[in-house]
Coordinates of C-alpha atoms in Angstrom, one line a residue:
X1 CA 97.7 105.3 72.4
X2 CA 95.3 106.6 74.8
X3 CA 93.6 102.9 75.6
X4 CA 97.5 102.2 76.8
X5 CA 97.6 105.6 79.0
X6 CA 94.1 104.4 80.7
X7 CA 95.6 101.3 81.2
X8 CA 98.8 102.2 83.2
X9 CA 96.5 104.5 84.8
X10 CA 94.5 102.3 86.1
X11 CA 96.7 99.4 87.0
X12 CA 99.6 101.6 87.9
X13 CA 99.6 104.0 90.8
X14 CA 100.7 106.9 88.5
X15 CA 98.9 109.8 90.4
X16 CA 101.8 109.0 93.0
X17 CA 104.5 110.7 90.7
X18 CA 103.3 112.5 87.6
X19 CA 100.2 114.3 87.2
X20 CA 98.4 112.6 83.8
X21 CA 96.3 115.4 83.0
X22 CA 98.8 118.3 82.7
X23 CA 100.7 115.9 80.1
X24 CA 98.7 115.6 76.6
X25 CA 98.3 112.8 75.5
X26 CA 99.9 113.3 71.9
X27 CA 103.0 114.2 74.3
X28 CA 103.4 110.6 76.3
X29 CA 105.1 108.1 74.6
X30 CA 105.8 104.3 74.9
X31 CA 109.1 102.6 74.7
X32 CA 109.3 99.9 73.1
X33 CA 113.1 99.0 73.2
X34 CA 116.2 100.9 74.0
X35 CA 119.6 99.8 73.0
X36 CA 122.6 102.1 73.8
X37 CA 126.4 102.0 73.1
X38 CA 127.9 101.9 76.5
X39 CA 130.3 105.2 75.4
X40 CA 127.5 106.6 75.0
X41 CA 126.1 105.6 78.8
X42 CA 127.3 108.7 81.0
X43 CA 125.5 111.3 78.8
X44 CA 122.4 109.0 78.9
X45 CA 120.4 111.6 81.1
X46 CA 121.1 114.1 78.0
X47 CA 120.1 111.5 75.1
X48 CA 117.2 111.3 76.6
X49 CA 116.3 114.7 77.1
X50 CA 117.0 115.3 73.5
X51 CA 114.7 112.6 72.2
X52 CA 112.1 113.7 74.2
X53 CA 112.8 117.5 72.5
X54 CA 113.2 116.4 69.3
X55 CA 110.0 114.0 69.3
X56 CA 108.2 116.4 71.2
X57 CA 107.0 114.9 74.2
X58 CA 107.3 115.6 78.0
X59 CA 106.8 112.0 79.4
X60 CA 108.4 108.8 78.7
X61 CA 107.2 105.3 79.9
X62 CA 108.6 102.1 80.1
X63 CA 107.0 98.7 80.3
X64 CA 108.0 95.2 80.8
X65 CA 106.6 91.8 81.6
X66 CA 107.5 89.9 84.4
X67 CA 110.7 88.1 82.5
X68 CA 111.9 90.3 80.4
X69 CA 115.2 92.3 80.5
X70 CA 115.3 95.8 82.1
X71 CA 118.3 97.9 80.1
X72 CA 120.4 99.1 82.9
X73 CA 119.7 102.8 81.3
X74 CA 116.0 102.2 82.1
X75 CA 116.9 101.7 86.0
X76 CA 119.4 104.3 86.6
X77 CA 117.3 107.1 85.1
X78 CA 113.7 106.2 84.9
X79 CA 111.5 106.3 87.8
X80 CA 109.5 102.4 88.6
X81 CA 106.0 102.9 89.2
X82 CA 104.4 100.9 92.0
X83 CA 100.9 98.9 91.2
X84 CA 98.1 99.9 92.5
X85 CA 96.8 98.8 95.5
X86 CA 93.1 97.4 94.7
X87 CA 90.2 96.1 97.3
X88 CA 88.4 93.0 97.0
X89 CA 85.4 93.6 94.7
X90 CA 82.2 92.1 96.4
X91 CA 80.5 90.0 94.0
X92 CA 78.2 92.3 91.3
X93 CA 80.6 95.6 92.4
X94 CA 82.1 97.3 89.6
X95 CA 85.1 98.6 89.1
X96 CA 85.9 102.4 89.3
X97 CA 88.9 102.4 86.9
X98 CA 88.6 102.4 83.5
X99 CA 90.1 99.3 81.6
X100 CA 90.1 97.6 85.3
X101 CA 87.8 94.7 84.3
X102 CA 90.8 92.3 82.7
X103 CA 93.1 94.2 85.2
X104 CA 94.0 91.6 87.7
X105 CA 95.0 88.9 84.9
X106 CA 97.3 91.9 82.8
X107 CA 98.9 93.7 85.7
X108 CA 100.1 90.5 87.5
X109 CA 104.3 91.6 87.4
X110 CA 104.4 94.1 84.5
X111 CA 106.7 96.8 85.5
X112 CA 106.0 100.1 84.5
X113 CA 109.0 103.2 85.2
X114 CA 108.7 106.7 83.7
X115 CA 110.3 109.8 83.1
X116 CA 109.5 113.2 82.7
X117 CA 110.8 116.4 81.5
X118 CA 110.8 118.2 85.2
X119 CA 112.8 114.6 86.2
X120 CA 115.5 115.0 83.9
X121 CA 115.8 118.7 85.0
X122 CA 116.5 117.3 88.7
X123 CA 119.3 115.2 89.3
X124 CA 118.6 111.8 91.0
X125 CA 120.9 111.4 94.3
X126 CA 122.9 108.2 94.1
X127 CA 123.6 106.6 97.9
X128 CA 126.5 104.8 98.4
X129 CA 125.5 104.0 101.5
X130 CA 125.1 100.1 102.0
X131 CA 121.7 99.3 103.3
X132 CA 121.1 95.3 104.8
X133 CA 117.5 94.5 105.8
X134 CA 116.9 91.4 107.8
X135 CA 114.3 89.2 107.4
X136 CA 111.3 88.8 104.5
X137 CA 108.4 90.2 106.7
X138 CA 106.1 92.8 106.0
X139 CA 107.0 95.6 106.8
X140 CA 110.7 94.7 105.6
X141 CA 109.1 94.4 102.4
X142 CA 107.4 98.1 103.2
X143 CA 110.7 99.6 104.0
X144 CA 112.6 98.2 100.7
X145 CA 109.2 99.8 98.9
X146 CA 110.0 103.0 99.9
X147 CA 113.7 102.9 99.8
X148 CA 113.3 101.8 96.2
X149 CA 110.4 103.6 94.8
X150 CA 111.7 107.3 95.9
X151 CA 112.0 109.3 92.3
X152 CA 114.6 111.5 93.3
X153 CA 117.2 108.5 94.8
X154 CA 118.9 105.8 94.0
X155 CA 120.1 102.9 96.2
X156 CA 123.3 101.5 94.8
X157 CA 123.6 98.7 97.5
X158 CA 120.7 97.2 99.3
X159 CA 120.5 93.7 100.6
X160 CA 118.1 91.8 101.5
X161 CA 119.0 89.0 103.9
X162 CA 116.5 86.5 104.4
X163 CA 117.0 82.4 105.8
X164 CA 114.5 81.3 103.3
X165 CA 114.7 83.3 101.1
X166 CA 111.7 86.1 99.4
X167 CA 108.1 84.2 99.5
X168 CA 107.4 83.6 95.9
X169 CA 103.9 85.0 96.2
X170 CA 103.0 87.9 98.3
X171 CA 100.7 87.1 101.5
X172 CA 96.6 87.8 101.3
X173 CA 96.9 91.3 102.9
X174 CA 93.7 89.6 105.1
X175 CA 95.9 87.1 106.5
X176 CA 99.1 89.7 106.8
X177 CA 96.9 91.8 109.0
X178 CA 95.2 89.3 110.9
X179 CA 98.6 88.0 112.2
X180 CA 99.8 91.1 112.6
X181 CA 96.7 92.3 114.9
X182 CA 97.6 89.0 116.5
X183 CA 100.9 89.7 117.3
X184 CA 100.2 93.2 118.8
X185 CA 97.0 92.1 120.5
X186 CA 98.8 89.3 122.3
X187 CA 101.3 91.2 124.1
X188 CA 99.3 94.0 125.1
X189 CA 96.9 91.5 126.6
X190 CA 99.4 89.8 128.7
X191 CA 100.3 93.8 130.2
X192 CA 96.6 94.2 130.9
X193 CA 96.4 91.2 132.8

């Protein structure tokens, strides 16, 4: 529906991957469920392409709740979309995106994947190189985010090694920036003195 598409635009960074203005609303569809016989998995791209052709759709979306199972076909062929980064608003300040008044509570943990006709015509490059990231710092998280949200590449072996595991809640951006500035400022002051 138009409201759901507006919600996705307001809460997810769709603009980085897709120009939604070029696709009419009636040509976009949300997949509610996807079940595919394992025999057809090697031809999943072709089946998705033909499904889009038969139903006259140019973009398919798949939205999953935080603890929901995401089918392997979705992870292999659809592109994950990053959540939109939000600035903290001052009291009384209004959000600039429509449907964003309830965005913080609704968008927590929701994942969105999409597939367009253009992406179907370009095969994803599968990188089988083993990538090991050591530490769960802000830079490691940014590196992993950049790797995993690249639309035309699929990494098959990415491992994160961290002694304490992943933090359950992301650190507050302000705290993270303050600690990063302190780490950089301390060596610089010792060099200048």
